[in-house]
CSV table of C-alpha atoms and ligand atoms in Angstrom, one decimal:
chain,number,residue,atom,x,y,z
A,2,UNK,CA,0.0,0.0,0.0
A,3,UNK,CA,2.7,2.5,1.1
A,4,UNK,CA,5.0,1.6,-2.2
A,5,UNK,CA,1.5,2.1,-4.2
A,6,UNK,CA,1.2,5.1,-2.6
A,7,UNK,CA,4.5,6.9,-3.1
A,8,UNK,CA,4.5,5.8,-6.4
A,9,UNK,CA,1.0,8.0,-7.6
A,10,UNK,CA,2.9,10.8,-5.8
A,11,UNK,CA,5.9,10.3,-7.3
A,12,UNK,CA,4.1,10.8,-11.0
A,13,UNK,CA,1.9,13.2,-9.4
A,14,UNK,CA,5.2,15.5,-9.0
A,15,UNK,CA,6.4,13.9,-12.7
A,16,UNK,CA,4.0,16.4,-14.1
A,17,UNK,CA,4.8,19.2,-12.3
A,18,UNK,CA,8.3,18.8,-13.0
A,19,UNK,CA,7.9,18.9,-16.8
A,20,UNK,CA,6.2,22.1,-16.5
A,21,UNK,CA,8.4,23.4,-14.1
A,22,UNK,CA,9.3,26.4,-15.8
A,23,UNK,CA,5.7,26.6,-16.9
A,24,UNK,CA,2.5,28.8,-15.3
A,25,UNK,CA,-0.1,26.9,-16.3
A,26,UNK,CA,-0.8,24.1,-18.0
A,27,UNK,CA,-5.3,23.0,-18.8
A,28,UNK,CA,-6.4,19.9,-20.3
A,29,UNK,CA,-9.7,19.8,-22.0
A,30,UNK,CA,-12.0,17.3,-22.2
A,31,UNK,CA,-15.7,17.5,-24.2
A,32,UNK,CA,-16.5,14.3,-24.7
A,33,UNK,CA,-19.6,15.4,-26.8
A,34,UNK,CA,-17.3,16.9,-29.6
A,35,UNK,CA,-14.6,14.3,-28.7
A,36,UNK,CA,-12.6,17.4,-28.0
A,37,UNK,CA,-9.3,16.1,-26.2
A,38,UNK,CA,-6.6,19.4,-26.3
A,39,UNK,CA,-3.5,20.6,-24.0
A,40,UNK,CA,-3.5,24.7,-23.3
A,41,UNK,CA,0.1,25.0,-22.0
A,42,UNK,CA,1.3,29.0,-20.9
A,43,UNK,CA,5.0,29.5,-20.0
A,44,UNK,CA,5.6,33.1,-19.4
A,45,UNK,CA,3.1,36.1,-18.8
A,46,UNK,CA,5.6,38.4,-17.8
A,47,UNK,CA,5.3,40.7,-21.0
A,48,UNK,CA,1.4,40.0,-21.5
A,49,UNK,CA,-0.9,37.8,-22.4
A,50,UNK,CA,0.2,34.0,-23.6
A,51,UNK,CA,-0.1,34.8,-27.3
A,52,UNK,CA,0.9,31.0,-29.4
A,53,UNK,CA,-0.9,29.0,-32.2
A,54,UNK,CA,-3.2,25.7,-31.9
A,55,UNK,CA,-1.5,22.5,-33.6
A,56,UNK,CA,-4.1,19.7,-34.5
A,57,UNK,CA,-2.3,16.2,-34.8
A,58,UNK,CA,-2.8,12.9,-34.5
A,59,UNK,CA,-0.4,12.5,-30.8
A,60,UNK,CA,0.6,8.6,-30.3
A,61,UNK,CA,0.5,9.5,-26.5
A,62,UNK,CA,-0.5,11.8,-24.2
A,63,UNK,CA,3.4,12.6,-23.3
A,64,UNK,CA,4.0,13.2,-26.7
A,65,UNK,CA,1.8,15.6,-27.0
A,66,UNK,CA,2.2,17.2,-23.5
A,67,UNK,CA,6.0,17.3,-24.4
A,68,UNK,CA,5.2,19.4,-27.9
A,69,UNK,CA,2.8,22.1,-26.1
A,70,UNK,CA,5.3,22.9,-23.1
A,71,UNK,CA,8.3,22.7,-26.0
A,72,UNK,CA,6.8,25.1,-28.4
A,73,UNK,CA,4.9,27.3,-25.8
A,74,UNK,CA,8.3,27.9,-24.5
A,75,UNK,CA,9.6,29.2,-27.6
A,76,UNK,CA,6.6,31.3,-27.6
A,77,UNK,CA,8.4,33.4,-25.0
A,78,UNK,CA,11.5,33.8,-26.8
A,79,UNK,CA,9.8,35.0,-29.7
A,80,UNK,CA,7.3,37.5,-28.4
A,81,UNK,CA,10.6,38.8,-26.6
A,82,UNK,CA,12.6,38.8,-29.5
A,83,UNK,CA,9.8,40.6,-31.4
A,84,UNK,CA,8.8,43.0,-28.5
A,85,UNK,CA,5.1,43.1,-28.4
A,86,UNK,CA,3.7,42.9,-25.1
A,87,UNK,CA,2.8,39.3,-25.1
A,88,UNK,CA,4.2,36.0,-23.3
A,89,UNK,CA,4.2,32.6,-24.6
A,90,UNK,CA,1.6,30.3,-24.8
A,91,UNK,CA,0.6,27.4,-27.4
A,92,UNK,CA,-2.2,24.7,-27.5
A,93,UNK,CA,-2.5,21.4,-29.0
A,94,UNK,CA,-5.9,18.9,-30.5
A,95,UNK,CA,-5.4,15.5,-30.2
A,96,UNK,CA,-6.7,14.2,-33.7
A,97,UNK,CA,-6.3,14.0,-36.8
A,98,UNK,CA,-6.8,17.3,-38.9
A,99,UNK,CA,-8.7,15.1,-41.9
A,100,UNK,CA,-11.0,13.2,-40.3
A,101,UNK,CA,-11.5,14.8,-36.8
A,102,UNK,CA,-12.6,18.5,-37.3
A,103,UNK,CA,-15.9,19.6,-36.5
A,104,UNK,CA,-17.2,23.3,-35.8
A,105,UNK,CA,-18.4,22.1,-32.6
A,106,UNK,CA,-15.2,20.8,-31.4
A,107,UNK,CA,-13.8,24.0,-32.7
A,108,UNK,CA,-16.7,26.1,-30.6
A,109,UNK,CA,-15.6,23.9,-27.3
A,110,UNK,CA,-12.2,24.7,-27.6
A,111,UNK,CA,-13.5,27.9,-28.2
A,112,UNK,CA,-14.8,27.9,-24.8
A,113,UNK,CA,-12.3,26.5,-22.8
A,114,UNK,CA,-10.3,29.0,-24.6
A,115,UNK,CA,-12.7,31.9,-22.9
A,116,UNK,CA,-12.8,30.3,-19.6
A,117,UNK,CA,-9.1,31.6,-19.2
A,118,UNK,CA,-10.4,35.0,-19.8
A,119,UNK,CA,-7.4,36.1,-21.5
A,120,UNK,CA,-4.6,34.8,-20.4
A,121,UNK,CA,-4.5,33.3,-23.7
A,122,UNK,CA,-4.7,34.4,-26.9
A,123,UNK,CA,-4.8,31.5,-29.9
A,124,UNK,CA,-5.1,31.1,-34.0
A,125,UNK,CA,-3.9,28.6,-36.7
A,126,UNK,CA,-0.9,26.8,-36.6
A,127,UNK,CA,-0.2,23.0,-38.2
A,128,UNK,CA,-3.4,21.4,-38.8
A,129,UNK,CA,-5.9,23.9,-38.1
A,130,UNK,CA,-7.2,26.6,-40.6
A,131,UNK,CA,-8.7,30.1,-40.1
A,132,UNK,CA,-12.3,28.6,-41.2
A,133,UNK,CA,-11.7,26.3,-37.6
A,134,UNK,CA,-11.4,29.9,-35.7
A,135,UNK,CA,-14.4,31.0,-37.2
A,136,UNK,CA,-16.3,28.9,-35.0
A,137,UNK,CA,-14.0,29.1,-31.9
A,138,UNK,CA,-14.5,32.7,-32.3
A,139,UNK,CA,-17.8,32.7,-31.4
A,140,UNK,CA,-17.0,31.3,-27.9
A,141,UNK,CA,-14.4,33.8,-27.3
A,142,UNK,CA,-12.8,37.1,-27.9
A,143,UNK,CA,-9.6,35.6,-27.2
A,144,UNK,CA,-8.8,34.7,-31.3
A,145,UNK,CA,-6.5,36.1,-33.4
A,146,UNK,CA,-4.8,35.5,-37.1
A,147,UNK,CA,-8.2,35.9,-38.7
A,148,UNK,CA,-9.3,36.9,-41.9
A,149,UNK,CA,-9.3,40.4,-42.8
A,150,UNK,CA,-13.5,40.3,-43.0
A,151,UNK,CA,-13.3,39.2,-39.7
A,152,UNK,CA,-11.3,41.6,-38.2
A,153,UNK,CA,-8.0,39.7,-38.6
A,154,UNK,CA,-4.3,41.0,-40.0
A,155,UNK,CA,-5.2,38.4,-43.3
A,156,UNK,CA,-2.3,37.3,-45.0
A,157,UNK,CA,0.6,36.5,-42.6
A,158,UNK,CA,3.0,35.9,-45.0
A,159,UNK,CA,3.8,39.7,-45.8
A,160,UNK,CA,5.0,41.0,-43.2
A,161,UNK,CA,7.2,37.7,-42.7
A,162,UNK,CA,8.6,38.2,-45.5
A,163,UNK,CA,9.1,41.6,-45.1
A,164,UNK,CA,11.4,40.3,-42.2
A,165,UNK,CA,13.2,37.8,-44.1
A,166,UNK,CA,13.9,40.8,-46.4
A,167,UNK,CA,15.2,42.8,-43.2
A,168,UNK,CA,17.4,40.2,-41.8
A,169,UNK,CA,18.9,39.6,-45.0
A,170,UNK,CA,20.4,43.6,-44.7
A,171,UNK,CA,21.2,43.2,-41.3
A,172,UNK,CA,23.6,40.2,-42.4
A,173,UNK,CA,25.0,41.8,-45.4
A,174,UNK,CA,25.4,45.1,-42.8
A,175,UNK,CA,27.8,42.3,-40.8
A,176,UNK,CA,29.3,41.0,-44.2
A,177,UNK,CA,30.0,43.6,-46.9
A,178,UNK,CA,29.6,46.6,-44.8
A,179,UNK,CA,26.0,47.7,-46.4
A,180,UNK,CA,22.8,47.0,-46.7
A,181,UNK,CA,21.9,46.6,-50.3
A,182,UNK,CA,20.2,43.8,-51.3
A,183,UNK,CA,21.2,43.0,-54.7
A,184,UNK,CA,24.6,42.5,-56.4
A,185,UNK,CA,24.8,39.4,-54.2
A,186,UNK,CA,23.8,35.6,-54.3
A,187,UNK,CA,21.1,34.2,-52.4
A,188,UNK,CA,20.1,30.1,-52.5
A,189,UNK,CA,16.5,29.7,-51.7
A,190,UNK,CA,15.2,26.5,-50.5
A,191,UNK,CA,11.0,27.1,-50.8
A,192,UNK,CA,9.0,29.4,-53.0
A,193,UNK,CA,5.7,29.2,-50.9
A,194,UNK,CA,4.1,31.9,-49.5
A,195,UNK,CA,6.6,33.6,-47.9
A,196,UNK,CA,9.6,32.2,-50.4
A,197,UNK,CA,7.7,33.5,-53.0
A,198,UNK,CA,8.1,37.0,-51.9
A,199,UNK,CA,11.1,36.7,-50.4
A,200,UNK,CA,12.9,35.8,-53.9
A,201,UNK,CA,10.7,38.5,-55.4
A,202,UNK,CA,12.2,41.4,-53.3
A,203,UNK,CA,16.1,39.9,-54.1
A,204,UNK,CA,14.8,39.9,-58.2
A,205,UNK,CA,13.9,43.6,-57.7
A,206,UNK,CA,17.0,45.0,-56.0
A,207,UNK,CA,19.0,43.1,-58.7
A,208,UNK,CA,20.3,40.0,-57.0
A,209,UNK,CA,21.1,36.6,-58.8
A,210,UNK,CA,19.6,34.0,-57.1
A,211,UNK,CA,19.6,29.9,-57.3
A,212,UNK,CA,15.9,28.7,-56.3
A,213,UNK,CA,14.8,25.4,-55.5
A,214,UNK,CA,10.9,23.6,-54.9
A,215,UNK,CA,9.2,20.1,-55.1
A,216,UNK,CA,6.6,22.6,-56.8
A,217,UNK,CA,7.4,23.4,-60.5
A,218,UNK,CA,4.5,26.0,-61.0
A,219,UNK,CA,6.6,27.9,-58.0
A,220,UNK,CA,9.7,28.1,-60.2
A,221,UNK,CA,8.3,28.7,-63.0
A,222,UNK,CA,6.1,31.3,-61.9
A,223,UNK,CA,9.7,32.9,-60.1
A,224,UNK,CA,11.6,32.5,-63.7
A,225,UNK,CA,8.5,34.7,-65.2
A,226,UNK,CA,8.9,37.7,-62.3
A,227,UNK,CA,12.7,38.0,-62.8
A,228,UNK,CA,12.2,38.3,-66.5
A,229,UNK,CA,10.8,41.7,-64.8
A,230,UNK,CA,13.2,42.6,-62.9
A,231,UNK,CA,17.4,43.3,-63.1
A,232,UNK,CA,18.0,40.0,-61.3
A,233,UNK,CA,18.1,37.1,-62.6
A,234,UNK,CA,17.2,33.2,-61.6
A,235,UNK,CA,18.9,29.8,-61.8
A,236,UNK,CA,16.7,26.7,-61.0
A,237,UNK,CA,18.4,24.4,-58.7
A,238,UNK,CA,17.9,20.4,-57.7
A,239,UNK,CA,16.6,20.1,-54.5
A,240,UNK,CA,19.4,17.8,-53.1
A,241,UNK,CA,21.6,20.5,-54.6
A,242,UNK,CA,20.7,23.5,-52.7
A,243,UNK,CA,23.0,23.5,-49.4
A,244,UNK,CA,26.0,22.7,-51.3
A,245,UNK,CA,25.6,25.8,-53.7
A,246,UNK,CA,28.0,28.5,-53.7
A,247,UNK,CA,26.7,31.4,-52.6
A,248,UNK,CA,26.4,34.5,-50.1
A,249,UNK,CA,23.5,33.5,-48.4
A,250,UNK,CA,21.4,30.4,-48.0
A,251,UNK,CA,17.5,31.2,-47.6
A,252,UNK,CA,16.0,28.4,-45.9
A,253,UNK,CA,11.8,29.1,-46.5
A,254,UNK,CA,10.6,25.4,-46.7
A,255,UNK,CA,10.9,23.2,-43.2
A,256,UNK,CA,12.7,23.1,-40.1
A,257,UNK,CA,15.7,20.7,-39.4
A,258,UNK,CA,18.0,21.6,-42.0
A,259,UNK,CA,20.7,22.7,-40.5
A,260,UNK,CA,22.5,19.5,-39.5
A,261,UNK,CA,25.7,17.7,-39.6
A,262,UNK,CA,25.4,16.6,-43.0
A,263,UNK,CA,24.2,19.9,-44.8
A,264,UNK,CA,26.7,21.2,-42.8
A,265,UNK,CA,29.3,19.5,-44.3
A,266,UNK,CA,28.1,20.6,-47.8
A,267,UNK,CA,26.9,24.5,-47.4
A,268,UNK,CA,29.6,26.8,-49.2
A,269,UNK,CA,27.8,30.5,-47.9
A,270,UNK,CA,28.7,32.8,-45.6
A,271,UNK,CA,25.5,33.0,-43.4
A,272,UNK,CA,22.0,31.8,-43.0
A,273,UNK,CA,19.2,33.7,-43.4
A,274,UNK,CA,15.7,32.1,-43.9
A,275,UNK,CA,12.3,32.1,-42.4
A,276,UNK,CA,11.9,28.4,-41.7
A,277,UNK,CA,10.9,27.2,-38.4
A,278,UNK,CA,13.5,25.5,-36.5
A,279,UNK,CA,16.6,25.7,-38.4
A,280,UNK,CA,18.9,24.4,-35.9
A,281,UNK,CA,18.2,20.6,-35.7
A,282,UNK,CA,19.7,21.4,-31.9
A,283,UNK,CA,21.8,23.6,-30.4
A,284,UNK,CA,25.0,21.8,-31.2
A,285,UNK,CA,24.8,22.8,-34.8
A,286,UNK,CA,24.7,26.5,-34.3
A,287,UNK,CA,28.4,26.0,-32.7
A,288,UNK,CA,29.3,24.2,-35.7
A,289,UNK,CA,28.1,26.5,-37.9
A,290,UNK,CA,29.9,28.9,-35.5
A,291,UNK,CA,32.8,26.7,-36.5
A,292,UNK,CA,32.4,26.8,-39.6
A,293,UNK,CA,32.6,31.1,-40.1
A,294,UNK,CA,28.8,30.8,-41.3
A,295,UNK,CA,26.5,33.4,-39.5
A,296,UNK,CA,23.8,32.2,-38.5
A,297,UNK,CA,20.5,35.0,-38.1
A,298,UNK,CA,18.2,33.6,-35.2
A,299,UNK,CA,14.8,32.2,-37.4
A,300,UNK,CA,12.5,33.0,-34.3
A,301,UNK,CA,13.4,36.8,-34.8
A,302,UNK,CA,13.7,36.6,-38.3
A,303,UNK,CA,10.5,35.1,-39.3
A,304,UNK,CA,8.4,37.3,-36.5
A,305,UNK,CA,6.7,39.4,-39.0
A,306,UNK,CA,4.0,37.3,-38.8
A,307,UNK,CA,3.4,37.2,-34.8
A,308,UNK,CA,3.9,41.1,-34.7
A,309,UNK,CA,0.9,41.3,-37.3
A,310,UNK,CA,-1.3,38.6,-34.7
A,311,UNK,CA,-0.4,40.8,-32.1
A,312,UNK,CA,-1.0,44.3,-33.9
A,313,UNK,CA,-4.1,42.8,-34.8
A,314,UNK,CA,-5.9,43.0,-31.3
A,315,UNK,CA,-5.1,46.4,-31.2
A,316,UNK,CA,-7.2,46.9,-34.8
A,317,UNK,CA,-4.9,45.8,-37.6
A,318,UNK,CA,-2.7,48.5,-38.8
A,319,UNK,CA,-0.6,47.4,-42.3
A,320,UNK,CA,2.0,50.6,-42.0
A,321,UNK,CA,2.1,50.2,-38.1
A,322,UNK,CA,3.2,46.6,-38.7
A,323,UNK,CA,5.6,47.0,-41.8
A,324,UNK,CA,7.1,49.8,-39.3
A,325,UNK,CA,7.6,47.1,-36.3
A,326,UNK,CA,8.7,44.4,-38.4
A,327,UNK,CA,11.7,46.7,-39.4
A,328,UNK,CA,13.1,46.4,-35.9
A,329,UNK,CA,14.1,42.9,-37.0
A,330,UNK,CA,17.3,44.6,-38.7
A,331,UNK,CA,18.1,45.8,-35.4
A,332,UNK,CA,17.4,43.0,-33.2
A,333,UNK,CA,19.6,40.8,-35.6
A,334,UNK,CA,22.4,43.3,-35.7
A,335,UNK,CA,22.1,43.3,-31.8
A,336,UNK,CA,22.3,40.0,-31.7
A,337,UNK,CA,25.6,39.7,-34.2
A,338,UNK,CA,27.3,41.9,-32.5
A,339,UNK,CA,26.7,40.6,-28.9
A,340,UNK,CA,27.8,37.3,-30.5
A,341,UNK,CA,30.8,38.6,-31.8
A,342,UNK,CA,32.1,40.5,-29.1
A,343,UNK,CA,31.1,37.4,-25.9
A,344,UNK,CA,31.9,34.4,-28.5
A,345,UNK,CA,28.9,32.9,-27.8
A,346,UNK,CA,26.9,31.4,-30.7
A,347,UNK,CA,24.2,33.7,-32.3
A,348,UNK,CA,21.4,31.5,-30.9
A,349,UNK,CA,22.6,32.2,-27.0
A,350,UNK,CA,23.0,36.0,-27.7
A,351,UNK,CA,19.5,35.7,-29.0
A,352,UNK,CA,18.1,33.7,-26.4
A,353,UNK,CA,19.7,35.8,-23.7
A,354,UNK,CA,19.1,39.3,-25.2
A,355,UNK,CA,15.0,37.4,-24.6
A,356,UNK,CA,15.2,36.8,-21.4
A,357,UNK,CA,16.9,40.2,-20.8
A,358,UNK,CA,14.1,41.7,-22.1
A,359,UNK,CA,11.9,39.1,-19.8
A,360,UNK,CA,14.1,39.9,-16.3
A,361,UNK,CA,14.0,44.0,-16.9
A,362,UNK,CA,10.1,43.6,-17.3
A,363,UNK,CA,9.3,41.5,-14.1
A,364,UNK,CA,11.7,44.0,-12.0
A,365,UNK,CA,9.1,46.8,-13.4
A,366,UNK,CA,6.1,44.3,-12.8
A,367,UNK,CA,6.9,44.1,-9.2
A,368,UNK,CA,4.8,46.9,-8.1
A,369,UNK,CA,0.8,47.9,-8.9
A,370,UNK,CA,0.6,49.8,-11.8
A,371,UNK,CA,-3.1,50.6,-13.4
A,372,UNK,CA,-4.3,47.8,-15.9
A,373,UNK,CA,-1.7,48.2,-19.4
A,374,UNK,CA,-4.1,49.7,-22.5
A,375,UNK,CA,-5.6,48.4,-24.5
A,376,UNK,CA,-7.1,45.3,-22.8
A,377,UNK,CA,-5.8,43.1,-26.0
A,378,UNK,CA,-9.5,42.7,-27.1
A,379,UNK,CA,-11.5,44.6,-30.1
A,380,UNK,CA,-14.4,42.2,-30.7
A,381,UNK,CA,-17.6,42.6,-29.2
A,382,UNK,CA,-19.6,39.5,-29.8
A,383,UNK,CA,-22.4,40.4,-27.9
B,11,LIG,P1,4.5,27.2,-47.7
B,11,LIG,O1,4.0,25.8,-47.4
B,11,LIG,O2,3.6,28.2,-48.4
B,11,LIG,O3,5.9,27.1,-48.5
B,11,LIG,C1,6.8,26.0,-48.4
B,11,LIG,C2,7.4,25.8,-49.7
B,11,LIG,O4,8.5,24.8,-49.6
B,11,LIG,C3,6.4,25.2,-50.7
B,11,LIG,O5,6.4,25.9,-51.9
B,11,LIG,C4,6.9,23.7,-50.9
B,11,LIG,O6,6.6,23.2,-52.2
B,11,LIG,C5,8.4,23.9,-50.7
B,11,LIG,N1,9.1,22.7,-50.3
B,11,LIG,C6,8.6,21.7,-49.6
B,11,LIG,N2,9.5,20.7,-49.5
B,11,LIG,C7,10.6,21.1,-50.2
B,11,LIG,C8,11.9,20.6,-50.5
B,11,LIG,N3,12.3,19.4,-50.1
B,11,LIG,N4,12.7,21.3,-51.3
B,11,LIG,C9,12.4,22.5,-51.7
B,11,LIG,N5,11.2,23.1,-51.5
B,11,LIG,C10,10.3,22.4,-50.7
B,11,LIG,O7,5.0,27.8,-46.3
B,11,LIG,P2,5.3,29.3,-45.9
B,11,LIG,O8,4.1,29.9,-45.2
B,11,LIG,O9,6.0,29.9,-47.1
B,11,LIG,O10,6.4,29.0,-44.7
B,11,LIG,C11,7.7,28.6,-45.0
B,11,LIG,C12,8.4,28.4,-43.7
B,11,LIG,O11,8.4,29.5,-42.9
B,11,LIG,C13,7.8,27.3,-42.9
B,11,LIG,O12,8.8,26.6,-42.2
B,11,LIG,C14,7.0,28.0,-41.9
B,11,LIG,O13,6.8,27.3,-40.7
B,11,LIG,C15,7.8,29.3,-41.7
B,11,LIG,N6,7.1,30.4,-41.2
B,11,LIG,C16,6.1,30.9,-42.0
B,11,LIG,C17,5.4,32.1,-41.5
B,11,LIG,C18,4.3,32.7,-42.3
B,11,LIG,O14,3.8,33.8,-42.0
B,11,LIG,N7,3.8,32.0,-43.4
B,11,LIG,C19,5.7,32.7,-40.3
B,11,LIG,C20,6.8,32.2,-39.6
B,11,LIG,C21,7.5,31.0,-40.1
């Protein structure tokens, strides 16, 4: 009885020590919808918990526990990185994305959403779509990364771009001394939404860029805009991308790919893209440190996006977000330059100038101050 007994406590305290660096962690069950989802919220320090839903079909609870707390986390860093006045937050659906989805499961995470009354804020993310938060919305203000008819930012994918575009100068600032844009060469792995635009802006400032997709209506649809433009386009095999010779590397399709074996093969000078989760860990941004290959954080630069969510509870405002996303050219050459004078790889300067930013705002937070403006909610449902 007594082993029995120290053993539920000991995976009672199992729990609480995964989320030990966590605030708050809700499961939620509607068994009516079949609704089974994970709200994790790591840091509400700067605001907030602002962080995407993932729908997926989780072999276990663990491993879907262990994806909430892991990318909630990283929710932090970015909001940091991007200064808006959120914290980090994510949430995860057990299910599968084809064959689970209904608008009612949708309008009971919706609630359980709303029964945090705003310590989380939520929108699409792998698996879920903005038509899903159509019907969450209407359990809960607490939505955002909606369609412009429905108040939303729209389009994501600008402004991220827009960043990609910004840490791009901010590396060729740390490499040639200026910021311009064209004259050099850029190999771009992904011509999706945000590739797309990213190789358009190079074309227009008159860069020569290699390009690579599994998509050929992508490349040929890039081989068309730089017959516009001064630039100009070379099509490249997809296992052929990290070894080409270039300035930069532009990594716009998945996460992962930095890793021992592209590694081995990339011939640029620095890494620039807006792909999730470059690093496949944190070893490989000391080998790329190694290696003489800069490496520009992708949580700051592909934070376009988030600042538009986050503009948009405000009211979305297009110029006041283009304005905000240009601070990614600082933050980057903050971060460079931190790196370069304490040695420390570009990812630790990163992460550290975060939780900077995290520490100096919970020594302010330590006294009463009047509720912050505006309360991070523009929709009135009623
Ligand atoms: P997307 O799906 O529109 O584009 C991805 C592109 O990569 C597609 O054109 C696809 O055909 C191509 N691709 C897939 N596998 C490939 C391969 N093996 N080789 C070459 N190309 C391949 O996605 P997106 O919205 O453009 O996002 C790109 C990346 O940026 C993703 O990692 C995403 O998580 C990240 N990101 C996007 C945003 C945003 O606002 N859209 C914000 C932050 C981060």
């Amino acid at each position: 009885m007594k082993v029995a007994e120290e053993t539920s406590m000991t995976k009672e305290f199992e729990l609480f020590d995964k989320m030990s660096e966590h605030e708050q962690v809700v499961f939620c069950n509607d068994p009516s919808t079949g609704l089974r989802a994970i709200i994790a919220i790591h840091n509400t320090t700067l605001g907030p918990a602002l962080g995407g839903c993932r729908m997926q079909p989780y072999n276990s609870m663990d491993e879907a526990l262990e994806d909430v707390l892991r990318l909630s986390k990283g929710m932090t860093y970015k909001c940091a990185a991007a200064d808006v006045d959120f914290g980090g937050g994510k949430a995860v659906i057990i299910g599968d994305p084809k064959t689970d989805k209904s608008p009612e499961l949708f309008r009971a995470f919706g609630q359980f959403v709303n029964s945090l009354g705003g310590r989380f804020y939520t929108g699409t993310d792998m698996g879920t779509s903005m038509d899903d938060f159509i019907h969450a919305m209407k359990e809960t203000n607490f939505i955002n990364g909606l369609p412009e008819a429905y108040g939303g930012g729209g389009d994501s994918s600008i402004p991220t771009a827009a960043g990609v575009l910004y840490g791009i100068k901010a590396t060729n600032r740390m490499l040639f001394g200026n910021d311009e844009l064209g004259g050099h060469k850029y190999a771009i792995q992904g011509l999706g939404k945000v590739g797309f635009k990213v190789a358009c802006g190079l074309l227009e400032a008159g860069a020569h860029i290699y390009v690579t997709d599994i998509n050929p209506d992508n490349l040929l649809a890039i081989e068309e805009k730089a017959a516009t433009t001064t630039g100009s386009v070379m099509v490249i095999a997809k296992e052929d991308i990290y070894s080409q010779e270039a300035d930069i590397f532009v990594p716009c399709a998945f996460g992962g790919i930095i890793n021992e074996n592209t590694i081995a093969q990339f011939k640029v000078k620095a890494i620039v893209g807006a792909a999730n989760n470059q690093l496949l860990n944190d070893t490989h941004g000391k080998m790329l440190q190694e290696k003489g290959i800069l490496y520009a954080p992708d949580y700051i630069v592909n934070s376009g996006g988030l600042i538009q969510v986050a503009d948009e509870l405000y009211g979305i405002n297009h110029e006041r977000v283009l304005a905000k996303t240009k601070h990614i050219y600082d933050s980057i050459l903050e971060v460079y330059q931190e790196a370069k004078s304490s040695g420390r790889t570009t990812e630790e300067s990163a992460n550290q100038m975060c939780e900077k930013r995290i520490a100096d705002r919970s020594k302010r937070n330590s006294f009463y101050t009047a509720p912050a403006k505006p309360k991070w909610s523009i929709r009135n449902l009623s």
